[in-house]
mmCIF file with all atom_site columns, C-alpha atoms in Angstrom:
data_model
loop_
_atom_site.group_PDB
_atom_site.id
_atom_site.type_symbol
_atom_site.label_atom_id
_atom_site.label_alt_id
_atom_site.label_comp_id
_atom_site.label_asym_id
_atom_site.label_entity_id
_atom_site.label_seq_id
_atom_site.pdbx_PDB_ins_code
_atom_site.Cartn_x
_atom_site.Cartn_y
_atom_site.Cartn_z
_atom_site.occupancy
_atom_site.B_iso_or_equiv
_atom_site.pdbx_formal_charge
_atom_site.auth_seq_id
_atom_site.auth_comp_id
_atom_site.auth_asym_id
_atom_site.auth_atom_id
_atom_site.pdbx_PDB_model_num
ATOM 1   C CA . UNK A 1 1   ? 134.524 111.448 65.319  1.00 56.00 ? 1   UNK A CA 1
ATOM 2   C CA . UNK A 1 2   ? 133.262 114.749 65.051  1.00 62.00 ? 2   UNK A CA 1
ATOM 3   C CA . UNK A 1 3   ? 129.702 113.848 63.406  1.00 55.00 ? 3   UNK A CA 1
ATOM 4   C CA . UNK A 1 4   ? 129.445 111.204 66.497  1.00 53.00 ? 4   UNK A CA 1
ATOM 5   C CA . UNK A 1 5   ? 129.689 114.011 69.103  1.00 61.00 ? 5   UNK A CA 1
ATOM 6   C CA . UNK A 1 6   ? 126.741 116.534 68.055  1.00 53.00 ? 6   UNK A CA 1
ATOM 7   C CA . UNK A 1 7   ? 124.501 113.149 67.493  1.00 51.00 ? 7   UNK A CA 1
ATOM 8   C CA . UNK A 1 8   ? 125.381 112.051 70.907  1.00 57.00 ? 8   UNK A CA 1
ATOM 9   C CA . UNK A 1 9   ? 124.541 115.372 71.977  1.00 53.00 ? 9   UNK A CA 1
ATOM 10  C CA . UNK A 1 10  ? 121.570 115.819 70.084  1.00 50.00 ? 10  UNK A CA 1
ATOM 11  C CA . UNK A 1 11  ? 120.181 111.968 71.559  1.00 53.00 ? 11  UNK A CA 1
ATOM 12  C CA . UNK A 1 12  ? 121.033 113.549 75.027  1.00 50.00 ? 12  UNK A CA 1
ATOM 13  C CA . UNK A 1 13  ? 119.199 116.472 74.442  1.00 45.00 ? 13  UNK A CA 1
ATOM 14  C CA . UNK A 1 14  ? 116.096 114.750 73.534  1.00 44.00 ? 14  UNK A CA 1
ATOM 15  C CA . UNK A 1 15  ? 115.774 112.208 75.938  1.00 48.00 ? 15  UNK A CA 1
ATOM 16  C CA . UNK A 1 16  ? 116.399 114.423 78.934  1.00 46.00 ? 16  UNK A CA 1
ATOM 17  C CA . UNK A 1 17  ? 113.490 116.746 77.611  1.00 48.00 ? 17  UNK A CA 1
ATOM 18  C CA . UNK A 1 18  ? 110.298 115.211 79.324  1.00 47.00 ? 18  UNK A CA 1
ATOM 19  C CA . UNK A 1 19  ? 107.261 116.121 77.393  1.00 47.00 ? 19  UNK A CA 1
ATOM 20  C CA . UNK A 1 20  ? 104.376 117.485 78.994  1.00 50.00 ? 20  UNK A CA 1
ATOM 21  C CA . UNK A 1 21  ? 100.903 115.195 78.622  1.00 53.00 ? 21  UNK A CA 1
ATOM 22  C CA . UNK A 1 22  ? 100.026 111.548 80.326  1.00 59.00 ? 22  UNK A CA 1
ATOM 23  C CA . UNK A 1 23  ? 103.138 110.534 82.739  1.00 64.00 ? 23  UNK A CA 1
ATOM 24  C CA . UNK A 1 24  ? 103.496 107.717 84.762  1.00 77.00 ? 24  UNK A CA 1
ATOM 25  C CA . UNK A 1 25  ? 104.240 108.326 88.459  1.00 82.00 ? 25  UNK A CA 1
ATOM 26  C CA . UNK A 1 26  ? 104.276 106.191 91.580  1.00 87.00 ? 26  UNK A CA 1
ATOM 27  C CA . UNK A 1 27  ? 101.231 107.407 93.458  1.00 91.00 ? 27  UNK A CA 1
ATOM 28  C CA . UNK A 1 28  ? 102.879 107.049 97.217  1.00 92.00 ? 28  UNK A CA 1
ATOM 29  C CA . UNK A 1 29  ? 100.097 105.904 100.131 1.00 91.00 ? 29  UNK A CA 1
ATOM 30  C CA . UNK A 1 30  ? 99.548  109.695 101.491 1.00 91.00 ? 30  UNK A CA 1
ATOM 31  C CA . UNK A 1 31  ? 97.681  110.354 98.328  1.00 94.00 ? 31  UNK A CA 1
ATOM 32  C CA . UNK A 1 32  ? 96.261  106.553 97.520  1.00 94.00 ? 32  UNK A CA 1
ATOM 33  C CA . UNK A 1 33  ? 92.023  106.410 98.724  1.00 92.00 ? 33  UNK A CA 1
ATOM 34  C CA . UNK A 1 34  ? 93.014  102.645 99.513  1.00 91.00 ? 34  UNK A CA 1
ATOM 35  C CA . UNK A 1 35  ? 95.239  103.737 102.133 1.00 91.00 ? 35  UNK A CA 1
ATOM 36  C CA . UNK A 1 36  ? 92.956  104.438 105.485 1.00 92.00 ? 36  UNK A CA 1
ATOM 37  C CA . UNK A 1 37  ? 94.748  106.343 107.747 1.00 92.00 ? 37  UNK A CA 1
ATOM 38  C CA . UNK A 1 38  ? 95.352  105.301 112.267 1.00 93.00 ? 38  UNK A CA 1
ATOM 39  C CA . UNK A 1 39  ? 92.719  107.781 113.738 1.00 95.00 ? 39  UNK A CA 1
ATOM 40  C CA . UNK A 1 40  ? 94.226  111.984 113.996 1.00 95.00 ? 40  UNK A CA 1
ATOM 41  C CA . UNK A 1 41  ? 93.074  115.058 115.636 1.00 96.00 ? 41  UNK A CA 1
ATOM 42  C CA . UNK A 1 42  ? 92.672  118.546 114.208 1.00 95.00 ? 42  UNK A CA 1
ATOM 43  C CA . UNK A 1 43  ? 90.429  121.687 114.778 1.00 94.00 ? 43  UNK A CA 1
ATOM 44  C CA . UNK A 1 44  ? 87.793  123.373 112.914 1.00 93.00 ? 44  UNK A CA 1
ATOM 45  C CA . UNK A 1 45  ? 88.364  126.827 112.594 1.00 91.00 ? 45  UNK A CA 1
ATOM 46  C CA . UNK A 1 46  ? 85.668  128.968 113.413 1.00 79.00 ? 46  UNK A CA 1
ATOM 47  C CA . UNK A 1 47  ? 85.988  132.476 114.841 1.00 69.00 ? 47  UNK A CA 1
ATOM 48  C CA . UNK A 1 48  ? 88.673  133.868 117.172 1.00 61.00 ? 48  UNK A CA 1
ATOM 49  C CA . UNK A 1 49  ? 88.964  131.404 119.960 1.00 74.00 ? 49  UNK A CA 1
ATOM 50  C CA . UNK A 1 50  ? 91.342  128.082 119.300 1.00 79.00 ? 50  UNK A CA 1
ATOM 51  C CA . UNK A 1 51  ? 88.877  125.992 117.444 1.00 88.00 ? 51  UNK A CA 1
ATOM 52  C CA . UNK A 1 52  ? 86.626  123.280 117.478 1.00 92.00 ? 52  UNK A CA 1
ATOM 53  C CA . UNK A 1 53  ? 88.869  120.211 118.469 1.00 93.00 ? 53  UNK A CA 1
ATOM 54  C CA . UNK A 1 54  ? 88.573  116.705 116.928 1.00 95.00 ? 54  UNK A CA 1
ATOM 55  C CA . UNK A 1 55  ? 89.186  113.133 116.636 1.00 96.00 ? 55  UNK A CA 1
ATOM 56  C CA . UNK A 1 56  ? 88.257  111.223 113.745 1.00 96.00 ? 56  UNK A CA 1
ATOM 57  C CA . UNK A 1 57  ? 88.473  107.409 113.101 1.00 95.00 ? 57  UNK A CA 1
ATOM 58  C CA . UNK A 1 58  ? 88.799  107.028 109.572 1.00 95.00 ? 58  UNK A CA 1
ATOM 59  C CA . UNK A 1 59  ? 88.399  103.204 109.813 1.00 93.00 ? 59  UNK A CA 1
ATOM 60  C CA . UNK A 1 60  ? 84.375  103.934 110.882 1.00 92.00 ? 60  UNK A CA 1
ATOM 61  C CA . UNK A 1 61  ? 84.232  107.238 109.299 1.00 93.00 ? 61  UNK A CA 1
ATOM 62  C CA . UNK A 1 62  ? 83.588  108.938 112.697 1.00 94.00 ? 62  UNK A CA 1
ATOM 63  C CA . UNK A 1 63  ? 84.640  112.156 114.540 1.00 95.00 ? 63  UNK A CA 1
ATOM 64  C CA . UNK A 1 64  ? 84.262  112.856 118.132 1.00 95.00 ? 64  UNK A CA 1
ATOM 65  C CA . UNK A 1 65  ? 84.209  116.092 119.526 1.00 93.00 ? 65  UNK A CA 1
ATOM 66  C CA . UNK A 1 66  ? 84.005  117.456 123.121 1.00 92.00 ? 66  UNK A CA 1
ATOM 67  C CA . UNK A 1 67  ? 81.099  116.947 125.273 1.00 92.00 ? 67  UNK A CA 1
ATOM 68  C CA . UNK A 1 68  ? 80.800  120.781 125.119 1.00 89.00 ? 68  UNK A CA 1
ATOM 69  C CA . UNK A 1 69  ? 80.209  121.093 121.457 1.00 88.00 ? 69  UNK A CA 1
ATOM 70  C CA . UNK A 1 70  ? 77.112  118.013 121.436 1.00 86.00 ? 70  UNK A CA 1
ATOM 71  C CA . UNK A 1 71  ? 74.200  119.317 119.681 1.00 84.00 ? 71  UNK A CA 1
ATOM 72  C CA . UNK A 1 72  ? 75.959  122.070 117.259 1.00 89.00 ? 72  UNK A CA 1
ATOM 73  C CA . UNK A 1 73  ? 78.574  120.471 115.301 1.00 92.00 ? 73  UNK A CA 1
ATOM 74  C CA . UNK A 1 74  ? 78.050  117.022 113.860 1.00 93.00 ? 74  UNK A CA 1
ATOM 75  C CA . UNK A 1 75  ? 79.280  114.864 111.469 1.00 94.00 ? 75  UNK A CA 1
ATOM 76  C CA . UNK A 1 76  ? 77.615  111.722 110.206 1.00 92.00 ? 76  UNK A CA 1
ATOM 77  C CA . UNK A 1 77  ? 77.230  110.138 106.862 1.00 91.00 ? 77  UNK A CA 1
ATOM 78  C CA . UNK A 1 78  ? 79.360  112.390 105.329 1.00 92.00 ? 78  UNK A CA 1
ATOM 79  C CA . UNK A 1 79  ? 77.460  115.014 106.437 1.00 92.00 ? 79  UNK A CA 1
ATOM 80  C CA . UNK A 1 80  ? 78.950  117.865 108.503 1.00 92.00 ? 80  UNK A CA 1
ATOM 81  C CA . UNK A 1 81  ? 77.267  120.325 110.738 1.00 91.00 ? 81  UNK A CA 1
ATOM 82  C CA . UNK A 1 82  ? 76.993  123.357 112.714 1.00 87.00 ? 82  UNK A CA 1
ATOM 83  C CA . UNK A 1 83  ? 73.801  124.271 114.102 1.00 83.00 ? 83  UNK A CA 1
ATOM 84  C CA . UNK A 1 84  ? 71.135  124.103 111.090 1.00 85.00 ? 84  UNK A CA 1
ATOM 85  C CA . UNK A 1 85  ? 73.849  124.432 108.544 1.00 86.00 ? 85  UNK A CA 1
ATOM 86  C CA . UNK A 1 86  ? 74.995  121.663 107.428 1.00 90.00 ? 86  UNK A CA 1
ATOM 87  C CA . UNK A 1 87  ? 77.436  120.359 103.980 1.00 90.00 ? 87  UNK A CA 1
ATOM 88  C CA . UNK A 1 88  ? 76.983  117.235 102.778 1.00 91.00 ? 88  UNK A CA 1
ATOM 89  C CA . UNK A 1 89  ? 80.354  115.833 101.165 1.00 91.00 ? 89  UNK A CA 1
ATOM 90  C CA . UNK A 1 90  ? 80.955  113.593 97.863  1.00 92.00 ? 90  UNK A CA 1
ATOM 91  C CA . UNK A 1 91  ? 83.160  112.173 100.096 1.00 92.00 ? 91  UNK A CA 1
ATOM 92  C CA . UNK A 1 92  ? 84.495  110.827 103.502 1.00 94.00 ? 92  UNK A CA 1
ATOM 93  C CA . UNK A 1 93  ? 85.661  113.449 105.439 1.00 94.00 ? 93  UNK A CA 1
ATOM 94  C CA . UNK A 1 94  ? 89.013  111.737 106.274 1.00 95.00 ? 94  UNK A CA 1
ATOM 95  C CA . UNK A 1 95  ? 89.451  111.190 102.408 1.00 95.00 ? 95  UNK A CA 1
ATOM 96  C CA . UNK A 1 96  ? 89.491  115.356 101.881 1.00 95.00 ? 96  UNK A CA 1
ATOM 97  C CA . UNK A 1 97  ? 91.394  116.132 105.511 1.00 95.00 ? 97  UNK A CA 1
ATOM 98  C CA . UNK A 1 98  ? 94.174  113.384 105.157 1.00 95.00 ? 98  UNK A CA 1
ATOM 99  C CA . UNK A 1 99  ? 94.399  113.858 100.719 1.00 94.00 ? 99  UNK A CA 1
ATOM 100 C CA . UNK A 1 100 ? 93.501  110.045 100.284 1.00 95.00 ? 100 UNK A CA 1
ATOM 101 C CA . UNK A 1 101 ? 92.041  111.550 96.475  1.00 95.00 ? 101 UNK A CA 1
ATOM 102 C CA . UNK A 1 102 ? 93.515  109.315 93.947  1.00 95.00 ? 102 UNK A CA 1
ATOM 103 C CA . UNK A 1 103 ? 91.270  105.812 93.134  1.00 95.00 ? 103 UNK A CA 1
ATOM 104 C CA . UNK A 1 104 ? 92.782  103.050 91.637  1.00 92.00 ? 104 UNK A CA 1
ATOM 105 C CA . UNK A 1 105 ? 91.653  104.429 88.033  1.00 89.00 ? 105 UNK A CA 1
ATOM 106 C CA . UNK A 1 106 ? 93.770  107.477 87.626  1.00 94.00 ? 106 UNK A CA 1
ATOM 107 C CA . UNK A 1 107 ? 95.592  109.213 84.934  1.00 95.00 ? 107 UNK A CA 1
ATOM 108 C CA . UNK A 1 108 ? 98.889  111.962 85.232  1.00 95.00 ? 108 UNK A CA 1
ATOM 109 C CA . UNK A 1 109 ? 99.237  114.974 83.472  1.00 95.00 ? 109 UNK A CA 1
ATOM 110 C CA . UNK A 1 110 ? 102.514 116.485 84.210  1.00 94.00 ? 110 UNK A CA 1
ATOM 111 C CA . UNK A 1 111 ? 102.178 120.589 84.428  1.00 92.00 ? 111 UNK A CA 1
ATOM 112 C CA . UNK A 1 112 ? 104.621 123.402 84.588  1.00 92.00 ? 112 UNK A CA 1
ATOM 113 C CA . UNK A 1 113 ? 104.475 123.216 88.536  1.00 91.00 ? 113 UNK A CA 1
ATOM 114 C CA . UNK A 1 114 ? 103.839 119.427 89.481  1.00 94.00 ? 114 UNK A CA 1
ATOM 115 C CA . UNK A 1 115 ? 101.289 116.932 88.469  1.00 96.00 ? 115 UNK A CA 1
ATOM 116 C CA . UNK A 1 116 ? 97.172  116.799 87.738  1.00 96.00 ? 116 UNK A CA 1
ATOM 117 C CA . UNK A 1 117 ? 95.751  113.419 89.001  1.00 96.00 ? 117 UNK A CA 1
ATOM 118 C CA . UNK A 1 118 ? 92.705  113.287 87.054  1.00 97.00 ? 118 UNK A CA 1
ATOM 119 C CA . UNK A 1 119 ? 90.709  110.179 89.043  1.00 96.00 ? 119 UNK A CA 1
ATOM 120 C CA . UNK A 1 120 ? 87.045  108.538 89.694  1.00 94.00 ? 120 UNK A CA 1
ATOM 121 C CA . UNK A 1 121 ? 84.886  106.230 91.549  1.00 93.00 ? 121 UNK A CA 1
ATOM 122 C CA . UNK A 1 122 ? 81.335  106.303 90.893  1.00 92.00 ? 122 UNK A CA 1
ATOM 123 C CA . UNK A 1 123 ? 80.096  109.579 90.609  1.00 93.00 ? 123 UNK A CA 1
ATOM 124 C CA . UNK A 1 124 ? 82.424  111.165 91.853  1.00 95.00 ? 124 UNK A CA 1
ATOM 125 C CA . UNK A 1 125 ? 85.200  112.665 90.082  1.00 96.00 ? 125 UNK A CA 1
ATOM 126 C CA . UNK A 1 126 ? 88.280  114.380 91.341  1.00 97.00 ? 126 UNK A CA 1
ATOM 127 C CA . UNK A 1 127 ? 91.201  116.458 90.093  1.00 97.00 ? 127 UNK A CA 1
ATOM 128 C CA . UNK A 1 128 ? 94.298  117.015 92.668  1.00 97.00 ? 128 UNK A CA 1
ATOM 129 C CA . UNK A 1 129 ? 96.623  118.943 92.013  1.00 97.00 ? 129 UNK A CA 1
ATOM 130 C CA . UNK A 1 130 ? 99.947  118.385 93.184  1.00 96.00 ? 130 UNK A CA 1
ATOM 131 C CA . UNK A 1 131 ? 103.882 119.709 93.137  1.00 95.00 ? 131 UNK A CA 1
ATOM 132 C CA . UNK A 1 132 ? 106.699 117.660 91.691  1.00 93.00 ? 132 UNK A CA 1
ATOM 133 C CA . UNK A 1 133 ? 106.985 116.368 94.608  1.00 94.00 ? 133 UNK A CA 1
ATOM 134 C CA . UNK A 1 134 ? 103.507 115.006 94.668  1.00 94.00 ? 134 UNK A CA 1
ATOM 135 C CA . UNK A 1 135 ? 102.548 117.165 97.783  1.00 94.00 ? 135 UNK A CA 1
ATOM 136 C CA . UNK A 1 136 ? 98.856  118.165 97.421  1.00 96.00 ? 136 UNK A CA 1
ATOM 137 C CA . UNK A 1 137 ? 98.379  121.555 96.670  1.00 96.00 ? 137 UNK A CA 1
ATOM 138 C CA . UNK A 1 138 ? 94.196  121.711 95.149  1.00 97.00 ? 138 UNK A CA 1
ATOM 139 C CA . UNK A 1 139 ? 91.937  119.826 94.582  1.00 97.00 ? 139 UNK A CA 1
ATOM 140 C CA . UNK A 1 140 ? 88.221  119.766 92.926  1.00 97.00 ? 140 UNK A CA 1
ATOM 141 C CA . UNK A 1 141 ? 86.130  117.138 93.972  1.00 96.00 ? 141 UNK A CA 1
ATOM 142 C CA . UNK A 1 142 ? 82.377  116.688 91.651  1.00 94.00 ? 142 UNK A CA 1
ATOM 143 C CA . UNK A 1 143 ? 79.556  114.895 92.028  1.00 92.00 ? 143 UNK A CA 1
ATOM 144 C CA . UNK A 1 144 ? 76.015  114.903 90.997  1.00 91.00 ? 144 UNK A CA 1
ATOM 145 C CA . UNK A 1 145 ? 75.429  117.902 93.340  1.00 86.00 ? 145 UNK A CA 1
ATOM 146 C CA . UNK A 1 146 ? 78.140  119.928 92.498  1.00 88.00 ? 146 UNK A CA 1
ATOM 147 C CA . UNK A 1 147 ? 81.996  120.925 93.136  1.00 91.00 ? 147 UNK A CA 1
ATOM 148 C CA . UNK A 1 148 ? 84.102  121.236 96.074  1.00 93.00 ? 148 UNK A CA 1
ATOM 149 C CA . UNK A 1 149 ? 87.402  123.105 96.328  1.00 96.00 ? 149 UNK A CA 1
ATOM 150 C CA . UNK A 1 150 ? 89.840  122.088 98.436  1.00 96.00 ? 150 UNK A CA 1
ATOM 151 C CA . UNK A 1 151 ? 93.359  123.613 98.870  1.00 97.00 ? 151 UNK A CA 1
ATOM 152 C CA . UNK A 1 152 ? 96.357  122.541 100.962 1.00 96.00 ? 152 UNK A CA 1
ATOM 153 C CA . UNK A 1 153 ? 98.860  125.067 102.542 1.00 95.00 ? 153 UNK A CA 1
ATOM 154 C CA . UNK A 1 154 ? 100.790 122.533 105.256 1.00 91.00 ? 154 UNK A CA 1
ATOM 155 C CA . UNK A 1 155 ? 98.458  121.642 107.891 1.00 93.00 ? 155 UNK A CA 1
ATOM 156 C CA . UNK A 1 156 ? 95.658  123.803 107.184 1.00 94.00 ? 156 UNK A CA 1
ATOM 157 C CA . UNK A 1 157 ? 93.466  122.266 104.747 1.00 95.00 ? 157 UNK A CA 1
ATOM 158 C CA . UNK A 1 158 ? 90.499  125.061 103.293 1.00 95.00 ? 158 UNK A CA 1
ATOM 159 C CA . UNK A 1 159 ? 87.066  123.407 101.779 1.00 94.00 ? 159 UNK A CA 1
ATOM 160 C CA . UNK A 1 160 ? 84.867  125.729 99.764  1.00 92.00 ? 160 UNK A CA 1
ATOM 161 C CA . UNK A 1 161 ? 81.532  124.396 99.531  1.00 84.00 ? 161 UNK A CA 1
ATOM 162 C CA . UNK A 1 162 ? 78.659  126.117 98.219  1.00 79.00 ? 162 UNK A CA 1
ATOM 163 C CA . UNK A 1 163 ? 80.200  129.672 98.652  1.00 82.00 ? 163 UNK A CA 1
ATOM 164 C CA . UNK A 1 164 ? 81.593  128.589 102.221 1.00 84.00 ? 164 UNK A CA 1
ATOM 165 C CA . UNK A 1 165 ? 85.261  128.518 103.434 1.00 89.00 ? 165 UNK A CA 1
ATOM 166 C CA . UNK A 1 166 ? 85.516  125.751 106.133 1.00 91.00 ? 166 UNK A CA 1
ATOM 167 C CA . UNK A 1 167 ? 88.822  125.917 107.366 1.00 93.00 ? 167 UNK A CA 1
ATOM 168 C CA . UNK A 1 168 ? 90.370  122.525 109.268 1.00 95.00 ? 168 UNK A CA 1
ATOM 169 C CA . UNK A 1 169 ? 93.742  122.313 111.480 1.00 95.00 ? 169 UNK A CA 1
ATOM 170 C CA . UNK A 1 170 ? 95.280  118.638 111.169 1.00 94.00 ? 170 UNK A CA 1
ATOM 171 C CA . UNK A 1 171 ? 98.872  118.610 112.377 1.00 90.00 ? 171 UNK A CA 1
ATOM 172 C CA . UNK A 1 172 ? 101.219 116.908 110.280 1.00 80.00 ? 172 UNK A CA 1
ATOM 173 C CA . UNK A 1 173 ? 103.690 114.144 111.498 1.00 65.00 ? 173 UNK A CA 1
ATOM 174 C CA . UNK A 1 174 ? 102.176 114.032 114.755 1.00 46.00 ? 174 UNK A CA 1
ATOM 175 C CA . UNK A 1 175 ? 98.582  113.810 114.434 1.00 41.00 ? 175 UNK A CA 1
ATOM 176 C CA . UNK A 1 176 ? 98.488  110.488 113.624 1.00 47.00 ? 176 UNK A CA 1
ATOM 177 C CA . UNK A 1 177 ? 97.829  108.158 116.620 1.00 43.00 ? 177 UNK A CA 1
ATOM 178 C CA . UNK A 1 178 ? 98.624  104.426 116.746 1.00 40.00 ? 178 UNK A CA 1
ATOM 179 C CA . UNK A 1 179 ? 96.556  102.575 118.511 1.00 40.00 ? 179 UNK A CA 1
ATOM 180 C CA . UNK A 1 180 ? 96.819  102.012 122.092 1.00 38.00 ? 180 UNK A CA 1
ATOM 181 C CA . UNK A 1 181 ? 99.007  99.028  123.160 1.00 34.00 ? 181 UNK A CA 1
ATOM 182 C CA . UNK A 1 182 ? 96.809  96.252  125.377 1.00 36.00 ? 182 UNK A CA 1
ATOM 183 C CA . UNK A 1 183 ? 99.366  94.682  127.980 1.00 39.00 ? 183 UNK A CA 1
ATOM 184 C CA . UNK A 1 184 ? 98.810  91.210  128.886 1.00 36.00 ? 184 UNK A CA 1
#
């Protein structure tokens, strides 16, 4: 009897002990690039007034914005503009706002903080970096072109392209709008 406790002990011991390398993990929908989100609104942060307002329709990959703002910010074909500046993205917008990173072929490294989701599709190749509670934190999105940087502090979302900070407002919870009821 007293061999069998210190070996139960000892089994306890190392089975509660995760090791660190390739883990598997439910990836839930908010982090899934199958998973198109119902259209949201945010702001573009630029200057000192309250932003450049938007609504984008992930399911056509299109953003609106007010009448006011035609003719200097833009966004088609991944493609976003302001004036004659303009970032071309590896990918959808909505993908990098909403942190719809992970493609069906993934791998999980657990870390000391969270999770890396090492994924791909193409030729593009992305790293997100989550807690252990697989809330996005970073992430660095390749392509032939180059690397973004993307990190996530609650509903601000910074991208750092090609030594730029663009800095995005999308509301959490709320932001997301079904779509409108028809009556008949």
């Amino acid at each position: 009897m007293r061999v069998l406790i210190p070996l139960i002990l000892l089994a306890v011991l190392l089975f509660s002990c995760t090791p660190r390398g390739e883990t598997k993990v439910q990836i839930p929908p908010t982090l899934r690039a199958d998973s198109v989100p119902k259209p949201f609104v945010g702001k573009i942060l630029l200057g000192t007034d309250g932003g450049i307002p938007f609504k984008y329709y992930p399911e056509r990959d299109r953003v609106v914005f007010p009448l006011l703002y035609a003719g200097f910010v833009y966004y088609k074909n991944r493609t976003l503009g302001f004036g004659k500046y303009k970032i071309t993205l590896p990918l959808e917008l909505w993908r990098i706002l909403k942190h719809r990173l992970v493609f069906p072929n993934y791998t999980v490294l657990k870390t000391d903080s969270g999770y890396e989701i090492d994924s791909s599709k193409g030729n593009v190749r992305v790293e997100l970096y989550t807690d252990r509670f697989l809330r996005p934190l970073k992430a660095e999105i390749c392509d032939q072109s180059g690397c973004f940087e993307v990190s996530y502090r609650g509903s601000l979302v910074d991208i750092k392209a090609y030594g730029v900070d663009i800095y995005f407002y999308v509301p959490k919870g709320a932001q997301e709008q079904s779509q409108p009821q028809r009556g008949g």
